Tab-separated table of C-alpha atoms in Angstrom:
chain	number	residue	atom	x	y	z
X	237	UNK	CA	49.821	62.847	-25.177
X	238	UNK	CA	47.192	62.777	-22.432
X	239	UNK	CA	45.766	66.121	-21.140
X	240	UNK	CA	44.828	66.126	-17.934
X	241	UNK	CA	41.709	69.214	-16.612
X	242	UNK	CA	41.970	70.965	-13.793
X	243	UNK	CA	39.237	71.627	-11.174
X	244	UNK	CA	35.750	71.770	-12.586
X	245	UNK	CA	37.477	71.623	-16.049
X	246	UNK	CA	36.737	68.884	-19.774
X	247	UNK	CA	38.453	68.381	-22.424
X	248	UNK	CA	36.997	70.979	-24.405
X	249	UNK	CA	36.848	73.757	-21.616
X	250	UNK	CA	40.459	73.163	-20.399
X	251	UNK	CA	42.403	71.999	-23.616
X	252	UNK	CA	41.166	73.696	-26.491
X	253	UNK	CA	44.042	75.174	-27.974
X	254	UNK	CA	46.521	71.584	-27.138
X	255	UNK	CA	43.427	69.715	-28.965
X	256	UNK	CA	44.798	70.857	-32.211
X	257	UNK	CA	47.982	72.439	-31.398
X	258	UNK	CA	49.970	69.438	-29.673
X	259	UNK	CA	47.810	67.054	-32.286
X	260	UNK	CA	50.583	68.456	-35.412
X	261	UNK	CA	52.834	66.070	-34.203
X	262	UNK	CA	51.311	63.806	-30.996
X	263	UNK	CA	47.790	61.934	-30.708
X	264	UNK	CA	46.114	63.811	-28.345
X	265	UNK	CA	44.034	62.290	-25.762
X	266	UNK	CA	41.955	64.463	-22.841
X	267	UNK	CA	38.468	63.708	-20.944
X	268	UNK	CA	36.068	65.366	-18.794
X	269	UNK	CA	37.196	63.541	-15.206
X	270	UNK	CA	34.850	61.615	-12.986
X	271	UNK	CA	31.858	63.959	-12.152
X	272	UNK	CA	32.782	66.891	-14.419
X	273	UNK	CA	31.495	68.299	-17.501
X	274	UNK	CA	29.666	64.905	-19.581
X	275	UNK	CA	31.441	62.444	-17.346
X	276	UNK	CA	27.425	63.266	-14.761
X	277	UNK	CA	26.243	61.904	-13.215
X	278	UNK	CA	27.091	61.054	-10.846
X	279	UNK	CA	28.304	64.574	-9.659
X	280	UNK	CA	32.120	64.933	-8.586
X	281	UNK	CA	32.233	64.027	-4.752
X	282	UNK	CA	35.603	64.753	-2.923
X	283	UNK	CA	36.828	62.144	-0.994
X	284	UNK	CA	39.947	62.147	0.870
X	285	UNK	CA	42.099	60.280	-1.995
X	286	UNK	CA	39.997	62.121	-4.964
X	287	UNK	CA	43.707	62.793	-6.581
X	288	UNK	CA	44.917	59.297	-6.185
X	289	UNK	CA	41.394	58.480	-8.022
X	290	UNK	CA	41.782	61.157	-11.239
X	291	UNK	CA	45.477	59.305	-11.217
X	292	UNK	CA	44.114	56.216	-11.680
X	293	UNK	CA	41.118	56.990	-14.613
X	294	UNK	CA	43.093	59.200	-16.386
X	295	UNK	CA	45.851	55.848	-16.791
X	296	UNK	CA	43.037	53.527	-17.324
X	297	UNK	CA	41.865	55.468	-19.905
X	298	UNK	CA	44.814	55.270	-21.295
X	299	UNK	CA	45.131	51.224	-21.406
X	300	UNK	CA	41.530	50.878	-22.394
X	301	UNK	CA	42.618	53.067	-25.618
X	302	UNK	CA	45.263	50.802	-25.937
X	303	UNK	CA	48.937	53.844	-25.629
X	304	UNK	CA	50.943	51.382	-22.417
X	305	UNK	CA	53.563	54.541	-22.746
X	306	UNK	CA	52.625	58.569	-23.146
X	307	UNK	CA	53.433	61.956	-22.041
X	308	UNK	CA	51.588	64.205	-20.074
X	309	UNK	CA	50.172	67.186	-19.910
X	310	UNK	CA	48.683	68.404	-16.655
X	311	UNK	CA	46.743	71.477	-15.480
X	312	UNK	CA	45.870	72.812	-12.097
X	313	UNK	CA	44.534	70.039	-10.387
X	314	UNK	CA	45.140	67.321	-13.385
X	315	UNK	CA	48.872	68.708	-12.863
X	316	UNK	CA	48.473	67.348	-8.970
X	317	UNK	CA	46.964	64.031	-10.619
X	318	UNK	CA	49.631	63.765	-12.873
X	319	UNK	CA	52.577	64.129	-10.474
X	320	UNK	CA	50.661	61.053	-8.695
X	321	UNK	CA	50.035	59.055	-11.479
X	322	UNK	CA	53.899	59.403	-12.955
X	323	UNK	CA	55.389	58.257	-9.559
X	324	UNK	CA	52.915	55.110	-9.357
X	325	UNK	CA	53.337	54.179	-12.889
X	326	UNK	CA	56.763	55.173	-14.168
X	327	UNK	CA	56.581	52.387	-17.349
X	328	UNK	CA	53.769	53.611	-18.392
X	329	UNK	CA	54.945	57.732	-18.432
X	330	UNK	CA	57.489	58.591	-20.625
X	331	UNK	CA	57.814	62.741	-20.184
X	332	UNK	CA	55.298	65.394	-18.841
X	333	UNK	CA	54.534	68.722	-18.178
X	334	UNK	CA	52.750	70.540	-15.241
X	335	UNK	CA	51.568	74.049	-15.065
X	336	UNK	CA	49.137	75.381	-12.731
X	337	UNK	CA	49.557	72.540	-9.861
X	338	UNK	CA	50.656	72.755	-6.078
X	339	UNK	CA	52.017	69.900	-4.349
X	340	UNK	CA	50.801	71.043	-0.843
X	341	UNK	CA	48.331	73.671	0.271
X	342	UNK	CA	49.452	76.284	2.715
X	343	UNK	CA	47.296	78.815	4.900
X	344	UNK	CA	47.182	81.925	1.976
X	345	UNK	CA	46.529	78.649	-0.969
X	346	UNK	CA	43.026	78.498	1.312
X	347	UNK	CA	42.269	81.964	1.313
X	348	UNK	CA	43.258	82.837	-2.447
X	349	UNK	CA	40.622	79.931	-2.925
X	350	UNK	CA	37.805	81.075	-0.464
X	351	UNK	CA	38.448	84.403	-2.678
X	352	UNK	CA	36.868	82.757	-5.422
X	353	UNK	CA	34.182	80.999	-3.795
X	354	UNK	CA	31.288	83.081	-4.847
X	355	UNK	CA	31.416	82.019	-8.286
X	356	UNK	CA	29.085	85.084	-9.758
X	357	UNK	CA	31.435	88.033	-7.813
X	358	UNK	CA	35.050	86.618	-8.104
X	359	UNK	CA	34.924	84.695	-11.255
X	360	UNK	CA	35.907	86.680	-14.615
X	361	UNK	CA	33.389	86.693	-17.132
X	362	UNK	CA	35.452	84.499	-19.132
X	363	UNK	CA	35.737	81.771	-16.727
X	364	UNK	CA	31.563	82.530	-16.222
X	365	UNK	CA	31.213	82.249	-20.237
X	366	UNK	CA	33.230	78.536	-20.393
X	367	UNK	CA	31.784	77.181	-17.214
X	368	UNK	CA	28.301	78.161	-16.956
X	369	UNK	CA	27.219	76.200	-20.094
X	370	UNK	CA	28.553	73.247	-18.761
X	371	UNK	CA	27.497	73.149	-15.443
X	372	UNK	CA	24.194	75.415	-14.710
X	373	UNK	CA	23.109	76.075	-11.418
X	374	UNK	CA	25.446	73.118	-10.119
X	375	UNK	CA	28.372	76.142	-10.947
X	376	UNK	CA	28.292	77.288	-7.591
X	377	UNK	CA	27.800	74.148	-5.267
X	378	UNK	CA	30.445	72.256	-6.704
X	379	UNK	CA	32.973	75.528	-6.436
X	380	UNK	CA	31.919	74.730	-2.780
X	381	UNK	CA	32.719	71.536	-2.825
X	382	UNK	CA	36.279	72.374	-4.284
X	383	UNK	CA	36.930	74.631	-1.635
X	384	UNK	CA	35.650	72.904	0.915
X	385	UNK	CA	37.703	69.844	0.001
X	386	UNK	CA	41.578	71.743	0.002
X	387	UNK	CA	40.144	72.884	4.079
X	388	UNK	CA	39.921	69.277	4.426
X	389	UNK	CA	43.459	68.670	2.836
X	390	UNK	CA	44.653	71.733	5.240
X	391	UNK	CA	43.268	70.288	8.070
X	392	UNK	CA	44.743	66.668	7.372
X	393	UNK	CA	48.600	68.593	7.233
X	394	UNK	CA	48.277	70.649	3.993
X	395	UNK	CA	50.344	67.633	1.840
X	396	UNK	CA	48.596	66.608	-1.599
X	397	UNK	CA	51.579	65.228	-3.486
X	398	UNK	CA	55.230	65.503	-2.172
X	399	UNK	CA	56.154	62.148	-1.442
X	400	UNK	CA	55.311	61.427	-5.058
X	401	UNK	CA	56.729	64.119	-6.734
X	402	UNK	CA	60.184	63.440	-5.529
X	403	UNK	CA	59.813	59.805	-6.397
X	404	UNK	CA	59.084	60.733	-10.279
X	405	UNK	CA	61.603	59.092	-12.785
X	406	UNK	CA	60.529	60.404	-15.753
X	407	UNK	CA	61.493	64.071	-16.926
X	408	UNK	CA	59.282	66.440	-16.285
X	409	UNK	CA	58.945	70.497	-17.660
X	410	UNK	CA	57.451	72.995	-15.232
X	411	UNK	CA	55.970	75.883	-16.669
X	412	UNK	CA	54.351	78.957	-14.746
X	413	UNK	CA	52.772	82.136	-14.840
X	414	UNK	CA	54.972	84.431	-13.288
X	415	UNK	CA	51.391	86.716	-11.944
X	416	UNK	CA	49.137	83.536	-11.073
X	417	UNK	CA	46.747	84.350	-8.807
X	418	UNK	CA	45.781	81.405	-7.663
X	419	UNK	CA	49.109	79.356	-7.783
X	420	UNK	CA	51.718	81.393	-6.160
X	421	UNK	CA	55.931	81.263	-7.580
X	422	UNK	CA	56.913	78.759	-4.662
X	423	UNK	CA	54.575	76.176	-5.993
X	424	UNK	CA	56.049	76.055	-9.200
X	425	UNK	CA	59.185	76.412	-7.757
X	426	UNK	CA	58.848	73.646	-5.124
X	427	UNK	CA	58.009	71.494	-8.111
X	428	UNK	CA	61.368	72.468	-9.913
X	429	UNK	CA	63.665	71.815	-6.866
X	430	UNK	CA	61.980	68.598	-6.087
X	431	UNK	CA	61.055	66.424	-8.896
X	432	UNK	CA	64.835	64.834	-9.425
X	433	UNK	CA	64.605	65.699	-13.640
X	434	UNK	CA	63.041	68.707	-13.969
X	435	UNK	CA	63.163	72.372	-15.598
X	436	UNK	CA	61.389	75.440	-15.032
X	437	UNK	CA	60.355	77.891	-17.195
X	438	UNK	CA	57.716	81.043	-16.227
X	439	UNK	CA	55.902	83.179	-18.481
X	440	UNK	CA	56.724	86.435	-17.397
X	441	UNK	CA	53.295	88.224	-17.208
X	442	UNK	CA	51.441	84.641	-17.377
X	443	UNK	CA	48.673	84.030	-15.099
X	444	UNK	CA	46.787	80.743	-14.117
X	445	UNK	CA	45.910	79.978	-17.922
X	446	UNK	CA	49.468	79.933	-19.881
X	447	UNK	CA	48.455	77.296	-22.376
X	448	UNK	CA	45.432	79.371	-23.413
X	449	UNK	CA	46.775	83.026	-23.255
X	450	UNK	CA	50.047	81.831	-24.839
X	451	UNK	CA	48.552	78.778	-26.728
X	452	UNK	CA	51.066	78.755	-29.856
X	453	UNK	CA	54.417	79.884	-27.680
X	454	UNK	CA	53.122	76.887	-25.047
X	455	UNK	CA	52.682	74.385	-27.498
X	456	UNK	CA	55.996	74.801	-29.193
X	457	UNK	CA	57.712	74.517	-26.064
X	458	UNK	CA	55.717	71.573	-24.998
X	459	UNK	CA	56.275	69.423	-28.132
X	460	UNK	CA	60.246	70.429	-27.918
X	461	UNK	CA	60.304	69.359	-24.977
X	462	UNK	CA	58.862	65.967	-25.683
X	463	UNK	CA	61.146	65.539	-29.067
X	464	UNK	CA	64.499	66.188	-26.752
């Protein structure tokens, strides 16, 4: 199983809880992606195809460890990555799931984004506590850079990864948090309708971090989803 981070996310910051949950029955592989967390420097830059570049590390990795099949599991951003990297290499992914992801970014996306731009007033203190170690005083320019980049995806049409997610073979399990913040319901939603072999399933008072609020109840339904 490969774990794919989400925006300024590592392994250890974004996957905790899968590390050992999801390792009972599957190998579990994650990474800090290209310019986050140990993977500096150089420091993560944003250019135009940044997701079609996470796609393609995160399935190298995976052929330099030596797994030519595996199943996903992708966060936030790593859940856009994923969606990318299942449509370009459907031999290689068997089953994943996506939580947390948004195939297109739409006018309120932007400004539920810019409402977290200054890091020290809009972040929770937890966020604060996992990200601050990692990143110092770079915390707050890189947040830039994040937001900065989706205006730059707005202004090129809003479309991150449609095309791709309707062209996925593989099955794939979308979960949700019925109150994220960040993500709204049609995102997940859109994902659901889409993707040509997919489920949906929302945690009723979930927000943007399912897999860590509701580690154990994620996990289970992860890893039944991959022995179907």
């Amino acid at each position: 199983v490969l774990c794919m981070p989400g925006a300024m996310g590592t392994a250890e910051t974004d996957f905790f809880p899968q590390m050992k949950g999801l390792a009972e029955k599957h190998q579990v592989v994650s990474f800090d992606p290209r310019g986050y967390g140990k993977s500096r420097p150089p420091v993560r830059d944003w250019p135009e195809d940044f997701y079609h570049r996470d796609a393609e590390d995160a399935h190298a990795i995976m052929q330099a460890l030596g797994f030519k099949q595996y199943n996903i599991v992708g966060w936030s951003d790593g859940a856009n990555a994923a969606v990318i990297l299942a449509s370009k290499k459907p031999e290689a992914v068997s089953k994943m799931a996506i939580f947390g992801g948004n195939a297109f970014v739409l006018q309120e996306d932007i400004d539920s984004y810019e409402a977290t731009r200054d890091v020290k007033k809009n972040w929770s203190k937890r966020m604060l506590a996992l990200h601050t170690p990692v990143y110092g005083d770079d915390l707050q320019p890189m947040w830039d850079g994040f937001c900065d980049a989706m205006k730059g995806i707005m202004a090129r049409g809003g479309d991150i990864c449609q095309g791709e997610a309707k062209k996925i073979q593989c099955p794939v399990y979308v979960l949700a948090g019925a109150k994220d913040p960040i993500v709204p319901n049609f995102h997940p939603e859109w994902f659901a309708k889409n993707i040509p072999n997919a489920k949906l399933h929302f945690f009723p008072d979930g927000k943007h971090n399912i897999h860590i609020k509701y580690g154990d109840e994620f996990n289970k339904l992860v890893m039944d989803f991959f022995a179907e």
